[in-house]
Coordinates of N, CA and C and ligand atoms in Angstrom, one line a residue:
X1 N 52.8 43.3 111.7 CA 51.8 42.3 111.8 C 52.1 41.5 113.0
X2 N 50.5 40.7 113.7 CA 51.3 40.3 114.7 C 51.5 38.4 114.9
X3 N 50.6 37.9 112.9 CA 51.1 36.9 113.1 C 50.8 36.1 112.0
X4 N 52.0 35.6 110.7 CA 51.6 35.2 109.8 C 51.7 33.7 109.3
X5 N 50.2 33.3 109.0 CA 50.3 32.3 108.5 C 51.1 31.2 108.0
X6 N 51.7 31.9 107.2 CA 53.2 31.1 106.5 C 53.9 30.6 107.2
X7 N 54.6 31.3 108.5 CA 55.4 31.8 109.2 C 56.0 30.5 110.4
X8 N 56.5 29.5 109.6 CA 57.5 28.7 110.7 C 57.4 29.1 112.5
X9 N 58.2 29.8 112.7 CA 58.7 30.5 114.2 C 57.0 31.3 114.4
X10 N 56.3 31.9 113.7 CA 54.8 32.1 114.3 C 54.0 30.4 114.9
X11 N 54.4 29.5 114.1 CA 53.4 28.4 114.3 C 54.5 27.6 115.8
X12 N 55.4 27.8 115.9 CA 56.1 27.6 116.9 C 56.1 28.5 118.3
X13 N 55.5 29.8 118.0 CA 54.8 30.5 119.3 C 53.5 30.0 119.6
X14 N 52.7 30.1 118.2 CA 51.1 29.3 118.7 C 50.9 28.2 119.1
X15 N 52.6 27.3 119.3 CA 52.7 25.8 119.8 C 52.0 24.6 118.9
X16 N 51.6 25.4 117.5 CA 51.2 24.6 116.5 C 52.2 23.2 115.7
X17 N 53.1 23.9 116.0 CA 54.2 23.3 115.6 C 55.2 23.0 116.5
X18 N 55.7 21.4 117.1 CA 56.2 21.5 118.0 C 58.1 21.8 118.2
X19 N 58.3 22.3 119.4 CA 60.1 22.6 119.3 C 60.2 22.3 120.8
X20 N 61.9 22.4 121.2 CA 62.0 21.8 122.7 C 62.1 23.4 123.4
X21 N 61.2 24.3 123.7 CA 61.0 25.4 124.4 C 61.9 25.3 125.8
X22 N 62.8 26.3 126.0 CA 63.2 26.3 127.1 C 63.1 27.6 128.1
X23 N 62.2 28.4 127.4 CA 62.2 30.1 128.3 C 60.8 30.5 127.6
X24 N 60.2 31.2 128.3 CA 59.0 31.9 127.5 C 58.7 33.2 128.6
X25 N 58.5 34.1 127.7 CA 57.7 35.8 128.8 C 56.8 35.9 127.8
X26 N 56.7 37.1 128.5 CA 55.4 37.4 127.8 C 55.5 37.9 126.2
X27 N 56.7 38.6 125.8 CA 57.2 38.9 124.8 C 57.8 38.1 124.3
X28 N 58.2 37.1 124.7 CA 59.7 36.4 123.5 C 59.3 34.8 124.0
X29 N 59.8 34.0 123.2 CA 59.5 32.1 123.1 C 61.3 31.9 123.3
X30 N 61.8 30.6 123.8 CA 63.1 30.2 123.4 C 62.9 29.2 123.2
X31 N 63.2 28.6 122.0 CA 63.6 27.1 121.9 C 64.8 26.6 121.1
X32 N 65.1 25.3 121.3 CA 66.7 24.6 120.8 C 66.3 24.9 119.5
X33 N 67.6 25.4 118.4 CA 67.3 25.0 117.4 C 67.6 23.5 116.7
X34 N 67.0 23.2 115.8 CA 66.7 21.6 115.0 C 68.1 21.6 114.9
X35 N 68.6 22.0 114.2 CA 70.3 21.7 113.9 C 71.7 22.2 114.6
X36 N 71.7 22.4 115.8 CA 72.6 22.7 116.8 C 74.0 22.6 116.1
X37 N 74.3 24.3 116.2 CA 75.9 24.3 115.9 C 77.0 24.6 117.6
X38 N 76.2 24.1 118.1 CA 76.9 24.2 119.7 C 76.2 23.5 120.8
X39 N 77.2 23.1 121.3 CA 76.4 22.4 122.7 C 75.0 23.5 123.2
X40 N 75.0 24.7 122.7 CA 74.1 25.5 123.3 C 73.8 26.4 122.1
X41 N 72.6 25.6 121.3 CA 71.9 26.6 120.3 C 70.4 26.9 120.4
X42 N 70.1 27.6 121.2 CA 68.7 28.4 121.5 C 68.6 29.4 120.1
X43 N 67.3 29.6 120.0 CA 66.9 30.6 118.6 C 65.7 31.1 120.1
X44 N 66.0 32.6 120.3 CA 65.0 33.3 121.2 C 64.0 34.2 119.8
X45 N 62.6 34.7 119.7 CA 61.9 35.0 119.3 C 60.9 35.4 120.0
X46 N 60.7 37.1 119.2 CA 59.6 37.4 119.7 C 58.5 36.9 119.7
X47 N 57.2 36.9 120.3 CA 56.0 36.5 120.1 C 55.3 37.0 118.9
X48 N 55.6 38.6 118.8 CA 55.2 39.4 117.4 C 55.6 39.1 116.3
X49 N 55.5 38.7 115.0 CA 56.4 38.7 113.8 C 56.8 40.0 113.2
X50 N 57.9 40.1 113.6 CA 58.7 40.7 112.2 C 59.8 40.1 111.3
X51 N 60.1 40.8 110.4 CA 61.2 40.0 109.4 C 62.5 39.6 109.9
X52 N 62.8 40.7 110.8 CA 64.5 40.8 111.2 C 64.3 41.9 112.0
X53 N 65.4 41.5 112.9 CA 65.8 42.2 114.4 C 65.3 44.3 114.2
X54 N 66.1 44.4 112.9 CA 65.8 45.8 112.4 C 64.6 46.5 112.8
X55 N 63.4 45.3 112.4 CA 62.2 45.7 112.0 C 61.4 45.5 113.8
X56 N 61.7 44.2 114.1 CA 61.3 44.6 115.8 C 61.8 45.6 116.3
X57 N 63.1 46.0 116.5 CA 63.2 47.6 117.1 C 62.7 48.1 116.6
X58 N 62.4 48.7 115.0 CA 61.6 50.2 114.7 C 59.7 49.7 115.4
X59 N 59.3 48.6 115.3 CA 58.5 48.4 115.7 C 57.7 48.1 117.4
X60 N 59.0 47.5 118.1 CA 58.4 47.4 119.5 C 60.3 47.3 120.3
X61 N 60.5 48.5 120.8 CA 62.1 48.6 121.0 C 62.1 47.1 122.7
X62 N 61.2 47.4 122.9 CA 61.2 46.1 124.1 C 60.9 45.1 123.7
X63 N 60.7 44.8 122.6 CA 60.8 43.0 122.0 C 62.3 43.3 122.2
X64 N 63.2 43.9 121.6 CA 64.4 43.8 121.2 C 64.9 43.4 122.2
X65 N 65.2 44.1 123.2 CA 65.9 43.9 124.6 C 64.8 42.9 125.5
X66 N 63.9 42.6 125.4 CA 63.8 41.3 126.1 C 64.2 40.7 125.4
X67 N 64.6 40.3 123.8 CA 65.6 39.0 123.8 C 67.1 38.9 124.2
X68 N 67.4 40.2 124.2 CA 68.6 40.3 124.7 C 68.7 39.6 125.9
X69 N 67.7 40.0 127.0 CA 67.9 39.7 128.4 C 67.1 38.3 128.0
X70 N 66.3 37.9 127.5 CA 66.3 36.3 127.9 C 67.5 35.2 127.5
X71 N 68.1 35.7 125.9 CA 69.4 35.2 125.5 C 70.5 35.1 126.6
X72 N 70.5 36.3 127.9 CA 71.6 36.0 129.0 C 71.0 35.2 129.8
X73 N 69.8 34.6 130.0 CA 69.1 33.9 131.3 C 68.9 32.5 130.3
X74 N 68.8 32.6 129.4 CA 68.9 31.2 128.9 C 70.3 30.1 128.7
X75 N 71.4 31.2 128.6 CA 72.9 30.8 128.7 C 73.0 30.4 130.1
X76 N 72.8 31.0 131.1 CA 73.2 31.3 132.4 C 72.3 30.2 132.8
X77 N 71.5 29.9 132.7 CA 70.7 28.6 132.7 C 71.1 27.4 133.1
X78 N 72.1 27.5 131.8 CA 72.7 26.0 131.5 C 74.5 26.4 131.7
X79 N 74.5 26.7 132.6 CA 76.0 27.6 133.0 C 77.1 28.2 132.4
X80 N 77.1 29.2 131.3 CA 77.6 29.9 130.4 C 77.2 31.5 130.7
X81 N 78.3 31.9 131.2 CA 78.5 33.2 131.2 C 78.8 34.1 129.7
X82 N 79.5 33.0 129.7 CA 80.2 33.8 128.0 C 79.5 33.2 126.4
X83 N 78.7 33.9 125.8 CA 77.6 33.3 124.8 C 77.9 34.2 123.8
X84 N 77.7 33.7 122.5 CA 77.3 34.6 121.2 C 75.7 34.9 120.7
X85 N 75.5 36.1 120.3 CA 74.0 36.3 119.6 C 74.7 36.8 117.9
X86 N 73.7 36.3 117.7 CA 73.8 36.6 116.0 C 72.6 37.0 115.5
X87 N 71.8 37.5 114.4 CA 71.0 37.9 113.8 C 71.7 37.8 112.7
X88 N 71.1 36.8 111.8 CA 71.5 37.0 110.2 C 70.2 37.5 109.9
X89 N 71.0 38.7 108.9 CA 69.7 39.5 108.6 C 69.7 39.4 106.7
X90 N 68.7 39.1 106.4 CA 68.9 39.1 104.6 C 69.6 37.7 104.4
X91 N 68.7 37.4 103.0 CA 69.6 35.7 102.5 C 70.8 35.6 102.4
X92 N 71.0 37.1 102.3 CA 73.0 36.8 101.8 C 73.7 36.8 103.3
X93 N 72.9 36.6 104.1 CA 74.0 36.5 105.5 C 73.1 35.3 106.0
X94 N 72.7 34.5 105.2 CA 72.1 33.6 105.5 C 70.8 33.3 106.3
X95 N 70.0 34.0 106.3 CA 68.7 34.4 107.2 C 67.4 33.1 106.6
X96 N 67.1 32.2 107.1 CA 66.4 31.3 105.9 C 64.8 31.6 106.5
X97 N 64.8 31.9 108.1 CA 63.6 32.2 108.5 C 63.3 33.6 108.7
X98 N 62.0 34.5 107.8 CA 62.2 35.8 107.7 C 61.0 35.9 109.4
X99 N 61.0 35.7 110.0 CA 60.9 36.2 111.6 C 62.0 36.1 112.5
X100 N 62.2 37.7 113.2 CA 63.2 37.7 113.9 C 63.1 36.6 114.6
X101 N 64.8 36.2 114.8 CA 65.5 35.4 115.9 C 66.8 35.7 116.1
X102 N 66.7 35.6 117.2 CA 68.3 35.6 118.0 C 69.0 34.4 117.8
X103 N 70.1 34.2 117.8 CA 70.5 32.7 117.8 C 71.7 32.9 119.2
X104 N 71.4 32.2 120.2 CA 72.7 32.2 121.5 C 73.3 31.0 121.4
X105 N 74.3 31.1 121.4 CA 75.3 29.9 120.7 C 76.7 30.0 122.2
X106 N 76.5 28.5 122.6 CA 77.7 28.9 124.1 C 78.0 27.0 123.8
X107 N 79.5 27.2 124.5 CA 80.1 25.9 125.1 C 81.4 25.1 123.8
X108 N 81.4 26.3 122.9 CA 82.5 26.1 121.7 C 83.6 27.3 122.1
X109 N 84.5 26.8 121.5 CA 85.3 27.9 121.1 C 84.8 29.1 120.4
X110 N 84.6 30.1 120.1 CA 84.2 31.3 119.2 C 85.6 31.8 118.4
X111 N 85.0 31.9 117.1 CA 86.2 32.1 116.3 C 86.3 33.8 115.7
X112 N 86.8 34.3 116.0 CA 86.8 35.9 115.3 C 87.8 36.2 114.1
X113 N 87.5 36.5 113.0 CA 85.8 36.7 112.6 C 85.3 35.8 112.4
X114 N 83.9 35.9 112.6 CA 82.8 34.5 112.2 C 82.8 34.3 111.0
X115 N 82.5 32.9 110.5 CA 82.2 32.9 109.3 C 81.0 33.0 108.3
Ligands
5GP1 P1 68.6 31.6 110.1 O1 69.4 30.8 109.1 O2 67.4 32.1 109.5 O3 69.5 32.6 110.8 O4 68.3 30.5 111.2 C1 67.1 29.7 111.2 C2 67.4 28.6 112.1 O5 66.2 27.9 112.4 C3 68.4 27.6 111.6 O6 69.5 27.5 112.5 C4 67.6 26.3 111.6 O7 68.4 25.1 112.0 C5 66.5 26.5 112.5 N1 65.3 25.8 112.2 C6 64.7 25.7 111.0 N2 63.6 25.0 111.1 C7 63.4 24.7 112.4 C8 62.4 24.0 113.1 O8 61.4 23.5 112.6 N3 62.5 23.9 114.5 C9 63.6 24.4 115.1 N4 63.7 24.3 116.5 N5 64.6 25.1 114.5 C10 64.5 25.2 113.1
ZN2 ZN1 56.4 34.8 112.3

């Protein structure tokens, strides 16, 4: 589908709902997320809704990799070479918004393994 009503991160591409945007193509939106777990928490999203990263690759394999590549230009932005992406996929890994997002997380320490 390419855009649902319900849908949080849809009403934040339509600009219906506002967020602090810092990247946009033609395919993907970036903005800060509300509750920052790092001096650098961008949530990148496609413009298309899907549920989870899974479902944008079976569905459009260049949504996937333009967030990849905006996730590096959005770090590199704000001068971070070295950045985390995450995809929580499903409630039990904590996913609370069912449209893909990236989450790029830079300017902490990274702990391995994540929690
Ligand atoms: P998830 O838990 O689904 O992986 O990540 C959803 C993220 O969206 C959370 O980190 C949460 O802080 C963020 N978020 C939830 N509502 C809003 C909102 O209205 N605006 C922005 N910018 N971020 C949001
Ligand atoms: Zn959506």
């Amino acid at each position: 589908m390419s855009a649902d009503a319900d849908c949080l991160f849809c009403k934040i591409v339509a600009g219906d709902v506002p967020a602090d945007v810092v990247h946009s193509s033609e395919r993907t939106v970036a903005f800060r997320d509300i509750n920052p777990q790092a001096p650098l928490h961008v949530l990148v999203v496609p413009r298309h809704h899907e549920p989870n990263a899974a479902a944008t690759a079976s569905a459009d394999p260049l949504d996937l990799a333009e967030i990849a590549i905006t996730a590096r230009a959005v770090a590199a932005a704000e001068g971070y070479d070295d950045y985390r992406l995450v995809f929580n996929t499903g409630a039990g890994a904590q996913q609370t918004v069912f449209h893909t997002h990236c989450h790029v997380i830079a300017g902490r320490e990274s702990t391995w393994p994540p929690g």
